N, C-alpha and C. Protein backbone atom coordinates (compact mmCIF):
# COMPACT_ATOMS: atom_id res chain seq x y z
N ILE A 1 46.65 2.25 84.64
CA ILE A 1 47.55 3.21 84.27
C ILE A 1 48.18 3.51 85.54
N LYS A 2 47.93 3.25 86.47
CA LYS A 2 48.84 3.52 87.92
C LYS A 2 49.68 2.44 88.02
N LYS A 3 49.26 1.26 87.14
CA LYS A 3 50.62 0.13 86.79
C LYS A 3 51.76 0.71 86.16
N SER A 4 51.34 1.11 85.14
CA SER A 4 52.17 1.55 83.81
C SER A 4 52.83 2.77 84.47
N LEU A 5 52.99 3.95 85.04
CA LEU A 5 53.13 4.61 85.46
C LEU A 5 54.18 4.46 86.79
N PHE A 6 53.77 3.26 87.17
CA PHE A 6 54.59 2.68 88.79
C PHE A 6 55.90 2.17 87.76
N LEU A 7 55.88 1.67 86.72
CA LEU A 7 56.77 0.56 86.45
C LEU A 7 57.81 1.87 85.75
N VAL A 8 57.69 2.99 84.78
CA VAL A 8 58.18 3.70 83.78
C VAL A 8 58.94 4.38 84.97
N ILE A 9 58.79 4.98 85.99
CA ILE A 9 59.16 5.31 87.58
C ILE A 9 60.30 4.87 88.11
N LEU A 10 59.77 3.43 88.23
CA LEU A 10 60.74 2.21 88.76
C LEU A 10 61.93 2.36 87.80
N VAL A 11 61.85 2.20 86.15
CA VAL A 11 62.49 1.93 85.43
C VAL A 11 63.86 3.30 85.21
N LEU A 12 62.86 4.40 85.21
CA LEU A 12 63.49 5.49 85.39
C LEU A 12 64.36 5.72 86.70
N GLY A 13 63.91 5.26 87.94
CA GLY A 13 65.00 5.29 89.10
C GLY A 13 66.07 4.54 88.89
N ILE A 14 66.18 3.41 88.30
CA ILE A 14 66.93 2.44 88.27
C ILE A 14 68.34 3.23 87.22
N LEU A 15 67.80 4.03 86.21
CA LEU A 15 68.68 4.00 85.32
C LEU A 15 69.03 5.30 85.63
N LEU A 16 68.54 5.65 86.59
CA LEU A 16 69.29 7.19 87.45
C LEU A 16 70.17 6.40 88.34
N LEU A 17 69.70 5.84 89.05
CA LEU A 17 70.79 5.28 89.96
C LEU A 17 72.38 4.58 89.74
N VAL A 18 71.87 4.38 88.52
CA VAL A 18 73.07 3.49 87.67
C VAL A 18 74.43 4.74 87.38
N TYR A 19 73.26 5.70 86.86
CA TYR A 19 74.14 6.66 85.58
C TYR A 19 74.37 7.90 86.87
N LEU A 20 74.12 7.87 88.19
CA LEU A 20 74.59 8.78 89.51
C LEU A 20 75.71 8.03 90.27
N VAL A 21 75.63 6.70 90.27
CA VAL A 21 76.34 5.96 91.00
C VAL A 21 77.01 4.90 90.57
N PRO A 22 78.36 5.58 90.64
CA PRO A 22 79.56 4.61 90.34
C PRO A 22 79.68 3.43 90.49
N GLU A 23 79.60 2.90 91.54
CA GLU A 23 79.60 1.32 91.87
C GLU A 23 78.35 0.66 91.23
N PHE A 24 77.08 1.28 90.59
CA PHE A 24 76.22 0.29 89.48
C PHE A 24 76.50 1.16 88.25
N ASN A 25 77.81 1.56 87.68
CA ASN A 25 78.09 1.86 86.55
C ASN A 25 78.50 0.85 85.65
N ILE A 26 77.51 0.32 84.61
CA ILE A 26 77.98 -0.55 83.56
C ILE A 26 78.98 -0.44 82.55
N SER A 27 80.06 -0.87 82.47
CA SER A 27 80.79 -0.03 81.53
C SER A 27 81.41 -1.42 80.58
N GLY A 28 81.01 -2.38 80.62
CA GLY A 28 81.16 -3.73 79.62
C GLY A 28 82.83 -4.20 79.76
N LYS A 29 83.30 -3.86 80.74
CA LYS A 29 84.54 -4.20 81.29
C LYS A 29 84.22 -5.60 82.22
N VAL A 30 85.68 -6.21 82.28
CA VAL A 30 85.19 -6.98 82.85
C VAL A 30 86.53 -6.67 83.86
N VAL A 31 85.50 -6.84 85.49
CA VAL A 31 86.46 -6.26 86.58
C VAL A 31 87.27 -8.04 86.95
N SER A 32 87.96 -7.51 87.31
CA SER A 32 89.10 -8.42 88.07
C SER A 32 89.60 -7.87 89.55
N ASN A 33 89.48 -9.09 90.36
CA ASN A 33 89.59 -8.52 91.47
C ASN A 33 91.47 -9.04 91.94
N ASN A 34 92.20 -8.56 91.67
CA ASN A 34 93.73 -9.15 91.80
C ASN A 34 94.48 -8.60 92.91
N GLU A 35 93.82 -8.74 94.12
CA GLU A 35 94.15 -8.47 95.27
C GLU A 35 95.77 -8.48 95.55
N ASP A 36 96.51 -9.84 94.81
CA ASP A 36 97.72 -10.07 95.00
C ASP A 36 98.53 -9.23 94.24
N PHE A 37 98.34 -8.70 93.90
CA PHE A 37 99.08 -8.09 92.51
C PHE A 37 97.97 -6.62 92.30
N PRO A 38 98.27 -5.75 93.29
CA PRO A 38 98.28 -4.48 93.77
C PRO A 38 98.80 -3.22 92.48
N ILE A 39 99.95 -4.21 92.45
CA ILE A 39 101.44 -3.18 91.48
C ILE A 39 101.59 -4.08 90.65
N ILE A 40 101.62 -3.59 88.83
CA ILE A 40 102.38 -4.53 88.77
C ILE A 40 103.76 -3.67 88.30
N ASP A 41 105.33 -4.96 88.79
CA ASP A 41 106.26 -4.58 88.24
C ASP A 41 107.32 -5.60 87.64
N LYS A 42 108.32 -5.29 87.79
CA LYS A 42 109.38 -6.26 86.83
C LYS A 42 109.18 -7.53 88.23
N GLU A 43 108.88 -7.20 89.05
CA GLU A 43 109.79 -8.63 90.13
C GLU A 43 108.18 -9.18 90.30
N ASN A 44 107.40 -8.91 90.19
CA ASN A 44 106.31 -9.81 90.10
C ASN A 44 105.18 -9.81 88.96
N LEU A 45 105.61 -9.40 87.50
CA LEU A 45 105.14 -9.55 86.28
C LEU A 45 104.49 -10.88 86.18
N ALA A 46 106.16 -12.07 86.31
CA ALA A 46 105.91 -13.26 85.85
C ALA A 46 105.29 -14.10 86.11
N ASN A 47 105.03 -13.93 87.60
CA ASN A 47 104.27 -14.40 88.44
C ASN A 47 102.55 -13.82 88.23
N TYR A 48 102.62 -12.60 87.92
CA TYR A 48 100.96 -12.16 87.78
C TYR A 48 100.68 -12.82 86.23
N LEU A 49 101.07 -12.80 85.41
CA LEU A 49 101.17 -13.21 83.50
C LEU A 49 100.63 -15.05 83.69
N GLN A 50 101.66 -15.50 84.56
CA GLN A 50 101.02 -16.58 84.08
C GLN A 50 99.55 -17.17 85.56
N LYS A 51 99.19 -16.50 85.71
CA LYS A 51 97.85 -16.77 86.29
C LYS A 51 96.60 -16.16 84.99
N GLN A 52 97.10 -15.87 84.17
CA GLN A 52 96.44 -14.74 83.31
C GLN A 52 96.14 -15.83 82.34
N SER A 53 94.68 -15.83 81.80
CA SER A 53 93.92 -16.81 80.80
C SER A 53 94.27 -16.71 79.19
N ILE A 54 95.00 -15.53 78.55
CA ILE A 54 95.66 -15.54 77.98
C ILE A 54 97.32 -16.60 77.59
N VAL A 55 97.88 -16.75 79.18
CA VAL A 55 98.89 -17.72 79.43
C VAL A 55 98.39 -18.99 79.32
N LYS A 56 97.32 -19.12 79.76
CA LYS A 56 97.01 -20.43 80.09
C LYS A 56 96.53 -21.07 78.89
N ASP A 57 95.97 -20.52 78.36
CA ASP A 57 95.18 -20.63 76.78
C ASP A 57 96.35 -20.80 75.78
N LEU A 58 97.30 -20.92 76.15
CA LEU A 58 98.48 -20.83 75.13
C LEU A 58 98.35 -22.38 74.64
N PRO A 59 99.14 -22.65 73.34
CA PRO A 59 98.97 -24.57 73.12
C PRO A 59 100.93 -25.09 74.24
N ASN A 60 100.37 -26.38 73.94
CA ASN A 60 101.12 -26.34 75.12
C ASN A 60 102.57 -26.58 74.26
N ASP A 61 103.09 -26.71 73.62
CA ASP A 61 104.41 -26.42 72.98
C ASP A 61 104.91 -24.69 72.30
N ALA A 62 104.22 -23.76 73.28
CA ALA A 62 103.97 -22.64 72.92
C ALA A 62 105.59 -21.93 73.48
N LEU A 63 105.83 -21.02 72.81
CA LEU A 63 107.63 -20.68 73.31
C LEU A 63 107.81 -19.30 72.96
N ILE A 64 106.87 -18.39 73.85
CA ILE A 64 107.20 -16.98 73.55
C ILE A 64 108.09 -16.24 74.09
N LEU A 65 108.92 -15.56 73.48
CA LEU A 65 110.00 -14.40 74.77
C LEU A 65 109.01 -13.07 74.29
N VAL A 66 109.24 -12.18 75.44
CA VAL A 66 108.94 -11.13 75.68
C VAL A 66 109.88 -10.43 76.57
N ARG A 67 110.14 -9.47 75.68
CA ARG A 67 111.31 -8.61 75.67
C ARG A 67 110.99 -7.08 75.71
N PHE A 68 111.64 -6.54 76.95
CA PHE A 68 111.45 -4.71 77.20
C PHE A 68 112.35 -4.10 76.84
N TYR A 69 111.64 -2.95 76.77
CA TYR A 69 112.84 -1.96 76.47
C TYR A 69 112.57 -0.70 76.62
N ASN A 70 113.75 0.44 77.24
CA ASN A 70 113.58 1.83 77.07
C ASN A 70 114.69 2.49 76.18
N PHE A 71 113.89 4.08 76.47
CA PHE A 71 115.22 4.73 75.77
C PHE A 71 115.13 5.65 76.48
N ASN A 72 115.89 5.51 77.50
CA ASN A 72 116.07 6.54 79.03
C ASN A 72 117.44 7.38 78.67
N LEU A 73 118.14 6.86 77.97
CA LEU A 73 119.38 7.49 77.48
C LEU A 73 119.69 7.85 75.65
N GLY A 74 118.81 7.82 75.51
CA GLY A 74 118.32 8.37 74.12
C GLY A 74 118.22 7.15 72.76
N ASN A 75 118.97 6.26 73.17
CA ASN A 75 118.59 4.89 72.37
C ASN A 75 117.99 3.47 73.08
N ARG A 76 117.82 2.72 72.30
CA ARG A 76 117.18 1.64 72.90
C ARG A 76 117.90 0.51 73.53
N GLN A 77 118.07 0.34 75.06
CA GLN A 77 118.16 -0.47 75.67
C GLN A 77 117.24 -1.29 76.34
N TRP A 78 118.01 -2.45 76.12
CA TRP A 78 117.40 -3.78 76.38
C TRP A 78 116.69 -3.92 78.09
N LYS A 79 115.82 -4.35 78.43
CA LYS A 79 115.84 -4.71 79.78
C LYS A 79 114.93 -5.73 80.23
N GLU A 80 114.26 -6.10 80.91
CA GLU A 80 114.11 -7.31 81.08
C GLU A 80 113.43 -8.06 80.02
N SER A 81 113.50 -9.58 79.81
CA SER A 81 112.81 -10.87 79.20
C SER A 81 112.38 -11.68 80.08
N TYR A 82 111.20 -12.18 79.50
CA TYR A 82 110.36 -13.19 79.88
C TYR A 82 109.96 -14.67 79.13
N VAL A 83 110.24 -15.52 79.03
CA VAL A 83 110.15 -16.40 78.35
C VAL A 83 108.32 -17.04 78.83
N ILE A 84 107.46 -17.17 78.28
CA ILE A 84 106.25 -17.65 78.21
C ILE A 84 106.09 -18.99 77.11
N LYS A 85 105.66 -19.87 78.59
CA LYS A 85 104.79 -21.17 78.19
C LYS A 85 103.74 -21.55 78.78
N LYS A 86 102.97 -22.47 78.48
CA LYS A 86 101.23 -22.50 78.67
C LYS A 86 101.74 -22.87 80.41
N SER A 87 100.93 -21.62 80.64
CA SER A 87 100.93 -21.71 82.50
C SER A 87 102.32 -21.47 83.03
N GLU A 88 102.71 -21.02 81.93
CA GLU A 88 104.10 -20.66 82.96
C GLU A 88 105.10 -19.11 82.40
N VAL A 89 105.59 -18.60 82.94
CA VAL A 89 106.32 -18.01 82.60
C VAL A 89 108.09 -17.24 83.45
N ILE A 90 108.43 -17.20 83.28
CA ILE A 90 109.85 -16.90 83.86
C ILE A 90 110.92 -16.00 83.39
N LYS A 91 111.10 -15.43 84.16
CA LYS A 91 112.48 -14.35 83.87
C LYS A 91 113.53 -14.91 83.39
N GLY A 92 114.02 -14.42 82.35
CA GLY A 92 115.00 -14.90 81.67
C GLY A 92 114.81 -14.68 79.90
N SER A 93 115.63 -15.50 78.84
CA SER A 93 115.30 -15.69 77.74
C SER A 93 115.44 -16.91 77.34
N VAL A 94 115.78 -17.41 75.76
CA VAL A 94 115.42 -18.54 75.26
C VAL A 94 115.82 -18.68 73.38
N GLU A 95 116.32 -19.79 73.48
CA GLU A 95 116.86 -19.56 71.94
C GLU A 95 115.72 -20.15 71.51
N ASN A 96 115.43 -19.34 70.21
CA ASN A 96 114.60 -20.37 69.15
C ASN A 96 113.14 -19.98 69.57
N PRO A 97 112.64 -19.13 69.80
CA PRO A 97 111.23 -18.83 70.64
C PRO A 97 110.27 -18.85 69.13
N ASP A 98 109.27 -19.01 69.26
CA ASP A 98 108.13 -18.72 68.09
C ASP A 98 108.16 -17.35 67.74
N ILE A 99 108.03 -16.65 68.19
CA ILE A 99 107.50 -15.15 68.26
C ILE A 99 108.63 -14.60 69.61
N ILE A 100 109.08 -13.35 69.25
CA ILE A 100 109.58 -12.66 70.18
C ILE A 100 108.67 -11.14 70.03
N ILE A 101 107.80 -10.77 71.11
CA ILE A 101 107.43 -9.59 71.31
C ILE A 101 107.72 -8.78 71.63
N ILE A 102 107.85 -7.41 71.39
CA ILE A 102 108.99 -6.15 72.01
C ILE A 102 107.83 -5.16 72.25
N MET A 103 108.35 -4.40 73.71
CA MET A 103 107.19 -3.64 74.10
C MET A 103 108.39 -2.62 74.87
N HIS A 104 107.87 -1.46 75.26
CA HIS A 104 108.54 -0.71 75.94
C HIS A 104 108.04 -0.79 77.11
N SER A 105 109.54 -0.75 78.40
CA SER A 105 108.94 -1.16 79.98
C SER A 105 107.87 -0.22 80.48
N LYS A 106 107.74 1.31 79.95
CA LYS A 106 107.07 2.00 80.39
C LYS A 106 105.60 1.50 80.86
N TYR A 107 105.29 -0.02 79.81
CA TYR A 107 103.64 -0.20 79.81
C TYR A 107 103.39 -1.63 81.09
N ILE A 108 105.15 -1.71 81.82
CA ILE A 108 104.71 -2.91 82.69
C ILE A 108 103.82 -2.78 84.12
N PRO A 109 103.59 -1.50 84.73
CA PRO A 109 102.72 -1.39 85.41
C PRO A 109 101.07 -1.59 85.10
N GLU A 110 101.28 -0.98 83.87
CA GLU A 110 99.70 -1.40 83.15
C GLU A 110 98.89 -2.29 82.51
N ILE A 111 100.33 -3.62 82.89
CA ILE A 111 99.37 -4.63 82.36
C ILE A 111 98.58 -5.21 82.86
N LYS A 112 98.24 -4.96 83.96
CA LYS A 112 97.07 -5.66 84.40
C LYS A 112 95.91 -5.62 83.80
N ASP A 113 95.64 -4.79 82.78
CA ASP A 113 94.92 -5.09 82.03
C ASP A 113 95.34 -4.99 80.83
N ILE A 114 95.84 -6.25 80.69
CA ILE A 114 96.53 -6.87 79.17
C ILE A 114 96.44 -5.80 77.90
N CYS A 115 94.79 -6.73 77.64
CA CYS A 115 94.51 -6.21 76.27
C CYS A 115 94.68 -4.79 75.94
N PRO A 116 93.84 -3.76 77.03
CA PRO A 116 93.63 -2.38 76.34
C PRO A 116 95.54 -1.98 76.63
N THR A 117 96.26 -2.60 77.56
CA THR A 117 97.54 -1.83 77.91
C THR A 117 98.15 -2.27 76.39
N ALA A 118 97.79 -3.58 75.37
CA ALA A 118 98.56 -3.78 74.25
C ALA A 118 98.18 -3.17 72.97
N LYS A 119 96.90 -2.75 73.28
CA LYS A 119 96.51 -1.88 72.06
C LYS A 119 97.07 -0.82 72.26
N LYS A 120 96.84 -0.06 73.51
CA LYS A 120 97.74 1.21 73.59
C LYS A 120 98.78 1.87 72.98
N ALA A 121 100.07 0.49 73.41
CA ALA A 121 101.24 0.25 73.37
C ALA A 121 101.21 0.08 71.89
N LYS A 122 100.54 -0.78 71.29
CA LYS A 122 100.68 -0.75 69.67
C LYS A 122 100.53 0.75 68.96
N SER A 123 99.40 1.13 69.40
CA SER A 123 99.01 2.44 68.92
C SER A 123 100.06 3.42 68.83
N ASN A 124 100.63 3.64 70.12
CA ASN A 124 101.73 4.61 69.87
C ASN A 124 103.26 4.11 69.47
N GLY A 125 103.27 2.73 68.53
CA GLY A 125 104.28 2.39 68.15
C GLY A 125 105.23 1.67 68.96
N ASP A 126 104.79 1.59 70.33
CA ASP A 126 105.60 0.83 71.26
C ASP A 126 105.87 -0.65 71.70
N LEU A 127 104.79 -1.58 70.68
CA LEU A 127 104.34 -3.08 70.53
C LEU A 127 104.70 -3.48 69.56
N ASN A 128 105.65 -4.28 68.89
CA ASN A 128 106.25 -4.76 67.91
C ASN A 128 106.20 -6.19 68.30
N TYR A 129 106.27 -7.26 67.06
CA TYR A 129 106.92 -8.53 67.02
C TYR A 129 107.85 -8.94 65.97
N GLU A 130 108.47 -10.16 66.08
CA GLU A 130 109.20 -10.81 65.25
C GLU A 130 109.05 -12.24 65.10
N LEU A 131 108.03 -12.95 64.28
CA LEU A 131 107.96 -14.01 64.16
C LEU A 131 109.24 -14.98 63.66
N LYS A 132 109.73 -16.00 64.48
CA LYS A 132 110.57 -16.79 64.28
C LYS A 132 110.17 -18.12 63.93
N ILE A 133 108.65 -18.21 63.20
CA ILE A 133 108.49 -19.34 62.66
C ILE A 133 107.90 -18.70 61.61
N SER A 134 107.78 -19.74 60.76
CA SER A 134 106.79 -19.11 59.81
C SER A 134 105.50 -18.74 59.81
N ALA A 135 104.67 -17.68 59.48
CA ALA A 135 103.38 -17.39 59.67
C ALA A 135 102.74 -18.83 59.71
N ILE A 136 102.59 -19.00 58.70
CA ILE A 136 101.58 -20.53 58.30
C ILE A 136 101.36 -21.63 59.62
N LYS A 137 103.19 -22.00 60.11
CA LYS A 137 103.16 -22.88 60.58
C LYS A 137 102.80 -21.91 62.41
N PHE A 138 103.06 -20.95 62.61
CA PHE A 138 102.26 -19.52 63.60
C PHE A 138 100.88 -19.65 63.53
N LEU A 139 100.37 -19.58 62.28
CA LEU A 139 98.96 -19.62 62.78
C LEU A 139 98.08 -20.64 63.00
N TRP A 140 98.96 -21.74 62.68
CA TRP A 140 98.66 -23.42 62.87
C TRP A 140 98.42 -23.79 64.57
N GLU A 141 99.84 -23.66 64.71
CA GLU A 141 99.98 -23.58 66.30
C GLU A 141 99.51 -22.82 67.19
N TYR A 142 98.84 -21.90 66.65
CA TYR A 142 98.10 -20.71 68.32
C TYR A 142 97.02 -20.22 67.74
N LYS A 143 96.09 -21.41 66.78
CA LYS A 143 94.84 -21.20 65.85
C LYS A 143 93.98 -20.83 67.37
N GLY A 144 94.19 -21.29 68.45
CA GLY A 144 93.53 -21.37 69.59
C GLY A 144 93.45 -20.27 70.06
N MET A 145 94.09 -19.10 69.89
CA MET A 145 94.38 -17.70 70.27
C MET A 145 93.83 -16.89 69.62
N LEU A 146 92.89 -16.82 68.71
CA LEU A 146 92.55 -16.06 67.79
C LEU A 146 91.28 -15.55 68.64
N LYS A 147 90.66 -16.06 69.50
CA LYS A 147 89.78 -15.16 70.45
C LYS A 147 91.01 -13.51 71.17
N TYR A 148 92.11 -13.58 70.80
CA TYR A 148 92.78 -12.59 71.80
C TYR A 148 93.56 -11.73 70.58
N ARG A 149 93.14 -11.93 69.35
CA ARG A 149 93.78 -11.28 68.38
C ARG A 149 94.04 -9.57 68.49
N GLY A 150 92.37 -9.14 68.87
CA GLY A 150 92.04 -8.00 68.83
C GLY A 150 92.82 -7.18 69.73
N CYS A 151 93.10 -8.15 70.85
CA CYS A 151 94.27 -7.58 71.87
C CYS A 151 96.07 -7.00 70.86
N PHE A 152 96.25 -7.28 69.72
CA PHE A 152 97.20 -7.22 69.65
C PHE A 152 97.04 -6.06 68.43
N GLY A 153 95.98 -5.36 67.99
CA GLY A 153 95.67 -4.62 67.17
C GLY A 153 95.35 -6.12 65.60
N LEU A 154 95.42 -7.26 65.45
CA LEU A 154 95.18 -8.30 64.61
C LEU A 154 94.20 -8.19 64.25
């Protein structure tokens, strides 16, 4: 009985500690230690993105154009664009990408958490895409990216 009481008190103590001390809080979120990128902005976005697994996992011949916009003057104004290939992101544009991803620029500072930010932008109507190759070809070439489909509300 003493052993059982000790175990119950120990488990309750651990649960109380996890609940009351934020450092022990188990959230289920992946914690990333990106000290090189304390704040994401248009100047360091390319360097930040090319270090992310979602970019490293792209197919070898992937060609994605990400275009940011804002509505600061009442109509859509195109801002920065980025070309994404496997393990490479450069500021600029490209002819004939596989897909164009369009996102409001207000999400750039939040993009440190790519999936939650993409989900938020999609639910707010601030994220869209245009396939420039057939859907069948896209699904075949990017089949290795299916693990990320939840990031974009697919």
